[in-house]
Amino acid sequence: MTSLPPFTGAAGWLNSQPLTPDALRGRVVLVNFWTLTCVNWLRQEPWVRAWSRAYADDGLVVIGVHTPEFGFEHDIDLIRRSLADREIDYPVAVDSDYAIWSAFDNHYWPALYFADRSGSITDFHFGEGRYEKSEKTLQRLLGVSRPLVTVEGVGPEKGADWDTVRTNETYLGRGRGLDEPVESPAYLPFNRWGLDGGWRIGREEIESTSPGSTIAFHFQARDANLVLSNPTGRPMKFQVLLDGVAPGASHGTDITADGQGVLDYGRMYQLIRQPAPVTARTVEISFAVAGARAYVFTFG
């Protein structure tokens, strides 16, 4: 693939009318593949957003391509909500059927593709990081030279503390999960997770089937996040404990210091953000009612 593929097959476009490579000729194009629950995309997004705004007058067009990882991410209202939450104002193609993903032969979230003014793809990058080099690539393609943008991610957009991460991303459904849950979550080995109460284990998710059902994870990282969805349409309260007590100063952006949270719609929920020193801890999440769906733990 050397030229920008067409964006045909999109289920719709947000923030724009449909765009084509021919219509984009003469502009530098940055294509960003993402999905709304991906922690790596969330931590990358403030940079892409800043570039879109900083270089628009120089001829840069950023195009987001939302290709869903989980079934509930096909919901276009959730995608719209994510755009509002992240203050994304550049064009986004809704790639629910993986048509654009396949045209690019892409395999990653997030993924950046850089196209020059003639429509030739000159560079790409998969995952987080490499921000300085990516911005310098944009400046070279645009023919500009000036100080790089300053970006400071906050909340779930804050960069990971890789020096303290000792726990890997962990999928919970049987289709991608590598570890079975521990039957007695009160005695969790390090880097293992367990269930208590009633749970249904599906292909891509686990679902609570009784009030008070609990997930626990023994992890080490500054941040502990959990992708959740709510098929009931009614807000669900949940309680988070850290080593058996309220998290206090270690609470994440989506819960209070006493561990209270509300599952309102499908997205990534930041449960824990430890202040230094970061140590191994056990997080527990208990749902007040049945119906909560959990997909993957991520850490940062």
PDB file of C-alpha atoms in Angstrom:
ATOM      1  CA  MET A   1       0.000   0.000   0.000  1.00  0.00           C
ATOM      2  CA  THR A   2       1.615   3.233  -1.169  1.00  0.00           C
ATOM      3  CA  SER A   3      -1.392   5.451  -1.876  1.00  0.00           C
ATOM      4  CA  LEU A   4      -4.222   6.526   0.395  1.00  0.00           C
ATOM      5  CA  PRO A   5      -7.019   3.942  -0.040  1.00  0.00           C
ATOM      6  CA  PRO A   6     -10.612   5.114  -0.526  1.00  0.00           C
ATOM      7  CA  PHE A   7     -12.782   5.431   2.578  1.00  0.00           C
ATOM      8  CA  THR A   8     -15.625   3.484   0.967  1.00  0.00           C
ATOM      9  CA  GLY A   9     -17.634   1.148   3.151  1.00  0.00           C
ATOM     10  CA  ALA A  10     -17.987   3.544   6.076  1.00  0.00           C
ATOM     11  CA  ALA A  11     -21.334   3.204   7.868  1.00  0.00           C
ATOM     12  CA  GLY A  12     -21.370   6.984   8.241  1.00  0.00           C
ATOM     13  CA  TRP A  13     -19.283  10.082   8.883  1.00  0.00           C
ATOM     14  CA  LEU A  14     -19.212  12.371  11.918  1.00  0.00           C
ATOM     15  CA  ASN A  15     -18.031  15.995  11.916  1.00  0.00           C
ATOM     16  CA  SER A  16     -17.844  15.913   8.104  1.00  0.00           C
ATOM     17  CA  GLN A  17     -19.383  14.869   4.843  1.00  0.00           C
ATOM     18  CA  PRO A  18     -17.766  11.737   3.314  1.00  0.00           C
ATOM     19  CA  LEU A  19     -14.189  12.364   2.197  1.00  0.00           C
ATOM     20  CA  THR A  20     -12.267  10.796  -0.690  1.00  0.00           C
ATOM     21  CA  PRO A  21      -8.572  10.668  -1.610  1.00  0.00           C
ATOM     22  CA  ASP A  22      -9.274  12.780  -4.705  1.00  0.00           C
ATOM     23  CA  ALA A  23     -10.973  15.484  -2.638  1.00  0.00           C
ATOM     24  CA  LEU A  24      -8.039  15.452  -0.197  1.00  0.00           C
ATOM     25  CA  ARG A  25      -5.353  15.848  -2.840  1.00  0.00           C
ATOM     26  CA  GLY A  26      -3.242  18.879  -2.079  1.00  0.00           C
ATOM     27  CA  ARG A  27      -3.646  18.359   1.675  1.00  0.00           C
ATOM     28  CA  VAL A  28      -1.462  16.421   4.075  1.00  0.00           C
ATOM     29  CA  VAL A  29      -3.597  13.670   5.638  1.00  0.00           C
ATOM     30  CA  LEU A  30      -3.161  11.926   8.974  1.00  0.00           C
ATOM     31  CA  VAL A  31      -5.403   8.865   9.365  1.00  0.00           C
ATOM     32  CA  ASN A  32      -5.885   7.585  12.914  1.00  0.00           C
ATOM     33  CA  PHE A  33      -7.527   4.202  13.572  1.00  0.00           C
ATOM     34  CA  TRP A  34      -9.134   4.022  17.002  1.00  0.00           C
ATOM     35  CA  THR A  35     -11.837   2.427  19.084  1.00  0.00           C
ATOM     36  CA  LEU A  36     -13.521   4.248  21.946  1.00  0.00           C
ATOM     37  CA  THR A  37     -12.513   1.899  24.791  1.00  0.00           C
ATOM     38  CA  CYS A  38      -8.834   1.533  23.855  1.00  0.00           C
ATOM     39  CA  VAL A  39      -6.581   2.888  26.610  1.00  0.00           C
ATOM     40  CA  ASN A  40      -3.681   3.256  24.174  1.00  0.00           C
ATOM     41  CA  TRP A  41      -5.828   5.444  21.921  1.00  0.00           C
ATOM     42  CA  LEU A  42      -7.074   7.491  24.871  1.00  0.00           C
ATOM     43  CA  ARG A  43      -3.478   8.254  25.869  1.00  0.00           C
ATOM     44  CA  GLN A  44      -2.519   9.078  22.258  1.00  0.00           C
ATOM     45  CA  GLU A  45      -5.563  11.208  21.428  1.00  0.00           C
ATOM     46  CA  PRO A  46      -4.493  14.512  23.057  1.00  0.00           C
ATOM     47  CA  TRP A  47      -1.519  14.613  20.681  1.00  0.00           C
ATOM     48  CA  VAL A  48      -3.610  13.936  17.569  1.00  0.00           C
ATOM     49  CA  ARG A  49      -6.176  16.497  18.688  1.00  0.00           C
ATOM     50  CA  ALA A  50      -3.452  19.082  19.249  1.00  0.00           C
ATOM     51  CA  TRP A  51      -1.886  18.446  15.819  1.00  0.00           C
ATOM     52  CA  SER A  52      -5.266  18.757  14.118  1.00  0.00           C
ATOM     53  CA  ARG A  53      -5.770  22.206  15.601  1.00  0.00           C
ATOM     54  CA  ALA A  54      -2.176  23.421  15.347  1.00  0.00           C
ATOM     55  CA  TYR A  55      -1.659  22.573  11.667  1.00  0.00           C
ATOM     56  CA  ALA A  56      -5.119  22.901  10.105  1.00  0.00           C
ATOM     57  CA  ASP A  57      -4.248  26.265   8.532  1.00  0.00           C
ATOM     58  CA  ASP A  58      -1.050  24.751   7.123  1.00  0.00           C
ATOM     59  CA  GLY A  59      -3.016  22.144   5.167  1.00  0.00           C
ATOM     60  CA  LEU A  60      -3.332  19.195   7.569  1.00  0.00           C
ATOM     61  CA  VAL A  61      -6.506  17.086   7.594  1.00  0.00           C
ATOM     62  CA  VAL A  62      -6.840  14.529  10.382  1.00  0.00           C
ATOM     63  CA  ILE A  63      -9.294  11.705   9.726  1.00  0.00           C
ATOM     64  CA  GLY A  64     -10.283   9.408  12.559  1.00  0.00           C
ATOM     65  CA  VAL A  65     -11.458   5.919  11.636  1.00  0.00           C
ATOM     66  CA  HIS A  66     -13.490   4.294  14.396  1.00  0.00           C
ATOM     67  CA  THR A  67     -13.268   0.517  13.992  1.00  0.00           C
ATOM     68  CA  PRO A  68     -14.951  -1.264  16.948  1.00  0.00           C
ATOM     69  CA  GLU A  69     -13.223  -3.925  19.019  1.00  0.00           C
ATOM     70  CA  PHE A  70     -16.257  -4.998  21.060  1.00  0.00           C
ATOM     71  CA  GLY A  71     -19.841  -5.491  19.932  1.00  0.00           C
ATOM     72  CA  PHE A  72     -21.293  -2.599  21.920  1.00  0.00           C
ATOM     73  CA  GLU A  73     -18.865  -0.184  20.260  1.00  0.00           C
ATOM     74  CA  HIS A  74     -20.932  -0.359  17.056  1.00  0.00           C
ATOM     75  CA  ASP A  75     -23.430   2.002  18.733  1.00  0.00           C
ATOM     76  CA  ILE A  76     -23.052   5.304  16.882  1.00  0.00           C
ATOM     77  CA  ASP A  77     -24.461   7.231  19.837  1.00  0.00           C
ATOM     78  CA  LEU A  78     -21.572   5.940  21.960  1.00  0.00           C
ATOM     79  CA  ILE A  79     -19.136   7.065  19.276  1.00  0.00           C
ATOM     80  CA  ARG A  80     -20.757  10.523  19.237  1.00  0.00           C
ATOM     81  CA  ARG A  81     -20.503  10.644  23.022  1.00  0.00           C
ATOM     82  CA  SER A  82     -16.832   9.730  22.857  1.00  0.00           C
ATOM     83  CA  LEU A  83     -16.216  12.573  20.383  1.00  0.00           C
ATOM     84  CA  ALA A  84     -17.895  14.975  22.804  1.00  0.00           C
ATOM     85  CA  ASP A  85     -16.005  13.591  25.828  1.00  0.00           C
ATOM     86  CA  ARG A  86     -12.652  13.928  24.035  1.00  0.00           C
ATOM     87  CA  GLU A  87     -13.547  17.234  22.288  1.00  0.00           C
ATOM     88  CA  ILE A  88     -12.789  15.732  18.865  1.00  0.00           C
ATOM     89  CA  ASP A  89     -13.797  18.076  16.054  1.00  0.00           C
ATOM     90  CA  TYR A  90     -11.973  16.510  13.087  1.00  0.00           C
ATOM     91  CA  PRO A  91     -13.740  14.145  10.615  1.00  0.00           C
ATOM     92  CA  VAL A  92     -14.415  10.589  11.770  1.00  0.00           C
ATOM     93  CA  ALA A  93     -15.401   7.674   9.537  1.00  0.00           C
ATOM     94  CA  VAL A  94     -17.564   5.043  11.261  1.00  0.00           C
ATOM     95  CA  ASP A  95     -15.952   1.786  10.134  1.00  0.00           C
ATOM     96  CA  SER A  96     -18.355  -0.699  11.742  1.00  0.00           C
ATOM     97  CA  ASP A  97     -17.773  -3.413   9.127  1.00  0.00           C
ATOM     98  CA  TYR A  98     -13.951  -3.094   9.025  1.00  0.00           C
ATOM     99  CA  ALA A  99     -14.058  -1.994   5.372  1.00  0.00           C
ATOM    100  CA  ILE A 100     -11.539   0.833   5.784  1.00  0.00           C
ATOM    101  CA  TRP A 101      -9.484  -1.227   8.244  1.00  0.00           C
ATOM    102  CA  SER A 102      -9.196  -3.920   5.564  1.00  0.00           C
ATOM    103  CA  ALA A 103      -8.392  -1.422   2.790  1.00  0.00           C
ATOM    104  CA  PHE A 104      -5.425  -0.205   4.849  1.00  0.00           C
ATOM    105  CA  ASP A 105      -4.563  -3.779   5.901  1.00  0.00           C
ATOM    106  CA  ASN A 106      -4.451  -2.397   9.424  1.00  0.00           C
ATOM    107  CA  HIS A 107      -4.100  -4.576  12.526  1.00  0.00           C
ATOM    108  CA  TYR A 108      -3.752  -2.158  15.448  1.00  0.00           C
ATOM    109  CA  TRP A 109      -5.461   0.411  17.669  1.00  0.00           C
ATOM    110  CA  PRO A 110      -4.282   3.115  17.538  1.00  0.00           C
ATOM    111  CA  ALA A 111      -2.559   3.327  14.163  1.00  0.00           C
ATOM    112  CA  LEU A 112      -1.370   6.450  12.362  1.00  0.00           C
ATOM    113  CA  TYR A 113      -0.872   6.726   8.595  1.00  0.00           C
ATOM    114  CA  PHE A 114       0.795   9.831   7.107  1.00  0.00           C
ATOM    115  CA  ALA A 115      -0.025  10.833   3.502  1.00  0.00           C
ATOM    116  CA  ASP A 116       1.635  13.647   1.561  1.00  0.00           C
ATOM    117  CA  ARG A 117      -0.136  16.186  -0.630  1.00  0.00           C
ATOM    118  CA  SER A 118      -0.095  13.788  -3.607  1.00  0.00           C
ATOM    119  CA  GLY A 119      -1.882  11.087  -1.596  1.00  0.00           C
ATOM    120  CA  SER A 120       1.146   8.840  -1.091  1.00  0.00           C
ATOM    121  CA  ILE A 121       1.529   7.197   2.319  1.00  0.00           C
ATOM    122  CA  THR A 122       5.026   8.071   3.480  1.00  0.00           C
ATOM    123  CA  ASP A 123       5.037   6.900   7.104  1.00  0.00           C
ATOM    124  CA  PHE A 124       3.031   4.991   9.709  1.00  0.00           C
ATOM    125  CA  HIS A 125       3.161   4.270  13.430  1.00  0.00           C
ATOM    126  CA  PHE A 126       1.339   1.721  15.578  1.00  0.00           C
ATOM    127  CA  GLY A 127       0.529   2.276  19.245  1.00  0.00           C
ATOM    128  CA  GLU A 128       1.389   5.086  21.623  1.00  0.00           C
ATOM    129  CA  GLY A 129       4.533   7.180  21.703  1.00  0.00           C
ATOM    130  CA  ARG A 130       6.936   8.497  19.060  1.00  0.00           C
ATOM    131  CA  TYR A 131       5.130  11.852  19.297  1.00  0.00           C
ATOM    132  CA  GLU A 132       8.118  14.083  18.537  1.00  0.00           C
ATOM    133  CA  LYS A 133       9.059  12.115  15.425  1.00  0.00           C
ATOM    134  CA  SER A 134       5.439  12.007  14.249  1.00  0.00           C
ATOM    135  CA  GLU A 135       5.013  15.756  14.593  1.00  0.00           C
ATOM    136  CA  LYS A 136       8.300  16.399  12.791  1.00  0.00           C
ATOM    137  CA  THR A 137       7.042  14.141   9.990  1.00  0.00           C
ATOM    138  CA  LEU A 138       3.901  16.264   9.739  1.00  0.00           C
ATOM    139  CA  GLN A 139       5.963  19.461   9.658  1.00  0.00           C
ATOM    140  CA  ARG A 140       8.172  18.052   6.896  1.00  0.00           C
ATOM    141  CA  LEU A 141       5.152  17.035   4.805  1.00  0.00           C
ATOM    142  CA  LEU A 142       3.524  20.435   5.394  1.00  0.00           C
ATOM    143  CA  GLY A 143       6.721  22.377   4.697  1.00  0.00           C
ATOM    144  CA  VAL A 144       6.689  24.220   8.022  1.00  0.00           C
ATOM    145  CA  SER A 145       9.197  24.533  10.844  1.00  0.00           C
ATOM    146  CA  ARG A 146       8.287  25.810  14.284  1.00  0.00           C
ATOM    147  CA  PRO A 147       8.340  24.699  17.936  1.00  0.00           C
ATOM    148  CA  LEU A 148       6.456  21.467  18.601  1.00  0.00           C
ATOM    149  CA  VAL A 149       3.115  21.560  20.392  1.00  0.00           C
ATOM    150  CA  THR A 150       3.011  21.135  24.150  1.00  0.00           C
ATOM    151  CA  VAL A 151       0.640  18.383  25.313  1.00  0.00           C
ATOM    152  CA  GLU A 152      -0.215  17.335  28.855  1.00  0.00           C
ATOM    153  CA  GLY A 153      -2.732  14.489  29.054  1.00  0.00           C
ATOM    154  CA  VAL A 154      -5.034  14.521  32.065  1.00  0.00           C
ATOM    155  CA  GLY A 155      -7.381  11.929  33.536  1.00  0.00           C
ATOM    156  CA  PRO A 156      -7.556   8.822  31.321  1.00  0.00           C
ATOM    157  CA  GLU A 157      -5.460  10.648  28.681  1.00  0.00           C
ATOM    158  CA  LYS A 158      -2.410  10.872  30.948  1.00  0.00           C
ATOM    159  CA  GLY A 159       0.543   8.825  29.679  1.00  0.00           C
ATOM    160  CA  ALA A 160       1.292   5.531  31.391  1.00  0.00           C
ATOM    161  CA  ASP A 161       3.923   5.222  34.125  1.00  0.00           C
ATOM    162  CA  TRP A 162       5.704   2.351  32.366  1.00  0.00           C
ATOM    163  CA  ASP A 163       8.432   2.064  35.002  1.00  0.00           C
ATOM    164  CA  THR A 164       5.897   0.826  37.560  1.00  0.00           C
ATOM    165  CA  VAL A 165       3.627  -1.339  35.361  1.00  0.00           C
ATOM    166  CA  ARG A 166       4.012  -5.039  36.213  1.00  0.00           C
ATOM    167  CA  THR A 167       0.606  -6.262  35.002  1.00  0.00           C
ATOM    168  CA  ASN A 168      -0.476  -6.838  31.411  1.00  0.00           C
ATOM    169  CA  GLU A 169      -3.753  -6.025  29.709  1.00  0.00           C
ATOM    170  CA  THR A 170      -6.157  -8.867  30.584  1.00  0.00           C
ATOM    171  CA  TYR A 171      -9.251  -9.878  28.590  1.00  0.00           C
ATOM    172  CA  LEU A 172     -12.056 -11.516  30.549  1.00  0.00           C
ATOM    173  CA  GLY A 173     -14.218 -13.230  27.909  1.00  0.00           C
ATOM    174  CA  ARG A 174     -13.455 -16.804  26.924  1.00  0.00           C
ATOM    175  CA  GLY A 175     -12.698 -15.782  23.309  1.00  0.00           C
ATOM    176  CA  ARG A 176      -9.528 -13.848  24.205  1.00  0.00           C
ATOM    177  CA  GLY A 177      -8.888 -14.473  27.873  1.00  0.00           C
ATOM    178  CA  LEU A 178      -5.666 -16.399  28.544  1.00  0.00           C
ATOM    179  CA  ASP A 179      -6.308 -17.058  32.245  1.00  0.00           C
ATOM    180  CA  GLU A 180      -9.357 -18.610  33.868  1.00  0.00           C
ATOM    181  CA  PRO A 181     -10.683 -16.653  36.865  1.00  0.00           C
ATOM    182  CA  VAL A 182      -9.522 -17.780  40.293  1.00  0.00           C
ATOM    183  CA  GLU A 183     -12.398 -19.426  42.168  1.00  0.00           C
ATOM    184  CA  SER A 184     -11.547 -17.821  45.522  1.00  0.00           C
ATOM    185  CA  PRO A 185     -10.821 -14.124  44.890  1.00  0.00           C
ATOM    186  CA  ALA A 186      -9.984 -13.606  48.564  1.00  0.00           C
ATOM    187  CA  TYR A 187      -6.662 -15.398  47.878  1.00  0.00           C
ATOM    188  CA  LEU A 188      -5.518 -14.036  44.542  1.00  0.00           C
ATOM    189  CA  PRO A 189      -1.990 -14.732  43.284  1.00  0.00           C
ATOM    190  CA  PHE A 190      -0.195 -11.753  41.768  1.00  0.00           C
ATOM    191  CA  ASN A 191      -1.407 -10.865  38.252  1.00  0.00           C
ATOM    192  CA  ARG A 192      -4.501 -13.058  38.523  1.00  0.00           C
ATOM    193  CA  TRP A 193      -8.189 -12.166  38.654  1.00  0.00           C
ATOM    194  CA  GLY A 194     -11.197 -13.817  40.238  1.00  0.00           C
ATOM    195  CA  LEU A 195     -14.975 -13.720  40.492  1.00  0.00           C
ATOM    196  CA  ASP A 196     -17.434 -13.942  43.369  1.00  0.00           C
ATOM    197  CA  GLY A 197     -21.214 -14.173  43.067  1.00  0.00           C
ATOM    198  CA  GLY A 198     -23.133 -14.937  39.898  1.00  0.00           C
ATOM    199  CA  TRP A 199     -21.426 -14.478  36.538  1.00  0.00           C
ATOM    200  CA  ARG A 200     -22.019 -15.546  32.942  1.00  0.00           C
ATOM    201  CA  ILE A 201     -18.794 -15.896  30.933  1.00  0.00           C
ATOM    202  CA  GLY A 202     -19.335 -15.000  27.278  1.00  0.00           C
ATOM    203  CA  ARG A 203     -17.077 -14.888  24.243  1.00  0.00           C
ATOM    204  CA  GLU A 204     -15.949 -11.278  24.700  1.00  0.00           C
ATOM    205  CA  GLU A 205     -17.387 -10.334  28.089  1.00  0.00           C
ATOM    206  CA  ILE A 206     -18.438 -11.520  31.522  1.00  0.00           C
ATOM    207  CA  GLU A 207     -21.851 -10.444  32.851  1.00  0.00           C
ATOM    208  CA  SER A 208     -23.027 -10.210  36.449  1.00  0.00           C
ATOM    209  CA  THR A 209     -26.151 -12.300  37.039  1.00  0.00           C
ATOM    210  CA  SER A 210     -26.856 -11.467  40.680  1.00  0.00           C
ATOM    211  CA  PRO A 211     -26.671  -8.373  42.902  1.00  0.00           C
ATOM    212  CA  GLY A 212     -23.350  -7.961  44.681  1.00  0.00           C
ATOM    213  CA  SER A 213     -21.320  -9.874  42.103  1.00  0.00           C
ATOM    214  CA  THR A 214     -17.637  -8.974  42.400  1.00  0.00           C
ATOM    215  CA  ILE A 215     -14.511  -8.960  40.207  1.00  0.00           C
ATOM    216  CA  ALA A 216     -11.101  -8.795  41.875  1.00  0.00           C
ATOM    217  CA  PHE A 217      -7.602  -8.320  40.399  1.00  0.00           C
ATOM    218  CA  HIS A 218      -4.173  -8.459  42.077  1.00  0.00           C
ATOM    219  CA  PHE A 219      -2.080  -6.040  40.011  1.00  0.00           C
ATOM    220  CA  GLN A 220       0.757  -3.541  40.021  1.00  0.00           C
ATOM    221  CA  ALA A 221       0.485  -0.273  38.083  1.00  0.00           C
ATOM    222  CA  ARG A 222      -0.269   3.365  38.770  1.00  0.00           C
ATOM    223  CA  ASP A 223      -3.611   3.081  36.936  1.00  0.00           C
ATOM    224  CA  ALA A 224      -6.142   0.247  36.830  1.00  0.00           C
ATOM    225  CA  ASN A 225      -8.926   0.551  34.265  1.00  0.00           C
ATOM    226  CA  LEU A 226     -11.868  -1.664  33.314  1.00  0.00           C
ATOM    227  CA  VAL A 227     -13.948  -1.591  30.119  1.00  0.00           C
ATOM    228  CA  LEU A 228     -17.623  -1.909  31.034  1.00  0.00           C
ATOM    229  CA  SER A 229     -20.957  -1.744  29.247  1.00  0.00           C
ATOM    230  CA  ASN A 230     -24.534  -1.449  30.443  1.00  0.00           C
ATOM    231  CA  PRO A 231     -27.179  -3.192  28.315  1.00  0.00           C
ATOM    232  CA  THR A 232     -30.013  -2.273  30.700  1.00  0.00           C
ATOM    233  CA  GLY A 233     -30.101   1.453  29.907  1.00  0.00           C
ATOM    234  CA  ARG A 234     -30.396   2.191  33.635  1.00  0.00           C
ATOM    235  CA  PRO A 235     -27.465   3.559  35.679  1.00  0.00           C
ATOM    236  CA  MET A 236     -25.803   0.862  37.792  1.00  0.00           C
ATOM    237  CA  LYS A 237     -23.992   1.685  41.005  1.00  0.00           C
ATOM    238  CA  PHE A 238     -20.760  -0.098  41.823  1.00  0.00           C
ATOM    239  CA  GLN A 239     -18.328  -0.105  44.739  1.00  0.00           C
ATOM    240  CA  VAL A 240     -14.530  -0.239  44.432  1.00  0.00           C
ATOM    241  CA  LEU A 241     -12.236  -1.387  47.229  1.00  0.00           C
ATOM    242  CA  LEU A 242      -8.439  -1.353  47.249  1.00  0.00           C
ATOM    243  CA  ASP A 243      -6.888  -3.954  49.549  1.00  0.00           C
ATOM    244  CA  GLY A 244     -10.286  -4.280  51.202  1.00  0.00           C
ATOM    245  CA  VAL A 245     -10.880  -0.606  51.991  1.00  0.00           C
ATOM    246  CA  ALA A 246     -12.031   2.530  50.174  1.00  0.00           C
ATOM    247  CA  PRO A 247      -9.313   3.749  47.770  1.00  0.00           C
ATOM    248  CA  GLY A 248      -9.054   7.261  49.206  1.00  0.00           C
ATOM    249  CA  ALA A 249      -6.300   9.216  47.438  1.00  0.00           C
ATOM    250  CA  SER A 250      -5.795   6.268  45.043  1.00  0.00           C
ATOM    251  CA  HIS A 251      -9.229   6.603  43.438  1.00  0.00           C
ATOM    252  CA  GLY A 252      -9.446   6.927  39.660  1.00  0.00           C
ATOM    253  CA  THR A 253     -11.284   9.586  37.721  1.00  0.00           C
ATOM    254  CA  ASP A 254     -14.486   7.509  37.508  1.00  0.00           C
ATOM    255  CA  ILE A 255     -14.964   6.796  41.197  1.00  0.00           C
ATOM    256  CA  THR A 256     -15.019   8.830  44.392  1.00  0.00           C
ATOM    257  CA  ALA A 257     -12.525   8.604  47.256  1.00  0.00           C
ATOM    258  CA  ASP A 258     -14.952   6.312  49.109  1.00  0.00           C
ATOM    259  CA  GLY A 259     -15.071   4.012  46.078  1.00  0.00           C
ATOM    260  CA  GLN A 260     -18.496   4.851  44.677  1.00  0.00           C
ATOM    261  CA  GLY A 261     -19.023   4.691  40.917  1.00  0.00           C
ATOM    262  CA  VAL A 262     -21.850   4.598  38.376  1.00  0.00           C
ATOM    263  CA  LEU A 263     -21.872   2.480  35.220  1.00  0.00           C
ATOM    264  CA  ASP A 264     -23.954   4.614  32.900  1.00  0.00           C
ATOM    265  CA  TYR A 265     -22.768   3.753  29.386  1.00  0.00           C
ATOM    266  CA  GLY A 266     -20.180   1.625  27.632  1.00  0.00           C
ATOM    267  CA  ARG A 267     -16.600   2.934  27.886  1.00  0.00           C
ATOM    268  CA  MET A 268     -13.350   2.514  29.787  1.00  0.00           C
ATOM    269  CA  TYR A 269     -13.653   3.316  33.503  1.00  0.00           C
ATOM    270  CA  GLN A 270     -10.560   4.427  35.407  1.00  0.00           C
ATOM    271  CA  LEU A 271     -10.865   2.784  38.811  1.00  0.00           C
ATOM    272  CA  ILE A 272      -7.478   3.378  40.443  1.00  0.00           C
ATOM    273  CA  ARG A 273      -4.700   5.955  40.102  1.00  0.00           C
ATOM    274  CA  GLN A 274      -2.083   5.336  42.774  1.00  0.00           C
ATOM    275  CA  PRO A 275       0.139   8.142  43.999  1.00  0.00           C
ATOM    276  CA  ALA A 276       3.799   7.240  44.472  1.00  0.00           C
ATOM    277  CA  PRO A 277       5.099   4.858  45.585  1.00  0.00           C
ATOM    278  CA  VAL A 278       3.256   2.426  43.310  1.00  0.00           C
ATOM    279  CA  THR A 279       2.968  -1.065  44.808  1.00  0.00           C
ATOM    280  CA  ALA A 280       1.098  -4.313  44.185  1.00  0.00           C
ATOM    281  CA  ARG A 281      -2.548  -3.983  45.253  1.00  0.00           C
ATOM    282  CA  THR A 282      -5.846  -5.858  44.979  1.00  0.00           C
ATOM    283  CA  VAL A 283      -8.803  -4.024  43.487  1.00  0.00           C
ATOM    284  CA  GLU A 284     -12.375  -5.286  43.904  1.00  0.00           C
ATOM    285  CA  ILE A 285     -15.420  -4.058  41.951  1.00  0.00           C
ATOM    286  CA  SER A 286     -18.891  -5.031  43.195  1.00  0.00           C
ATOM    287  CA  PHE A 287     -22.077  -4.265  41.253  1.00  0.00           C
ATOM    288  CA  ALA A 288     -25.298  -3.442  43.097  1.00  0.00           C
ATOM    289  CA  VAL A 289     -27.517  -5.072  40.458  1.00  0.00           C
ATOM    290  CA  ALA A 290     -27.239  -7.755  37.800  1.00  0.00           C
ATOM    291  CA  GLY A 291     -26.495  -6.959  34.170  1.00  0.00           C
ATOM    292  CA  ALA A 292     -23.088  -5.254  34.244  1.00  0.00           C
ATOM    293  CA  ARG A 293     -20.740  -6.440  31.500  1.00  0.00           C
ATOM    294  CA  ALA A 294     -16.944  -6.342  31.834  1.00  0.00           C
ATOM    295  CA  TYR A 295     -14.478  -6.895  28.981  1.00  0.00           C
ATOM    296  CA  VAL A 296     -10.853  -6.107  29.719  1.00  0.00           C
ATOM    297  CA  PHE A 297      -8.601  -4.717  32.439  1.00  0.00           C
ATOM    298  CA  THR A 298      -5.918  -2.300  31.289  1.00  0.00           C
ATOM    299  CA  PHE A 299      -3.097  -0.704  33.244  1.00  0.00           C
ATOM    300  CA  GLY A 300      -0.840   2.318  33.014  1.00  0.00           C
TER     301      GLY A 300
END
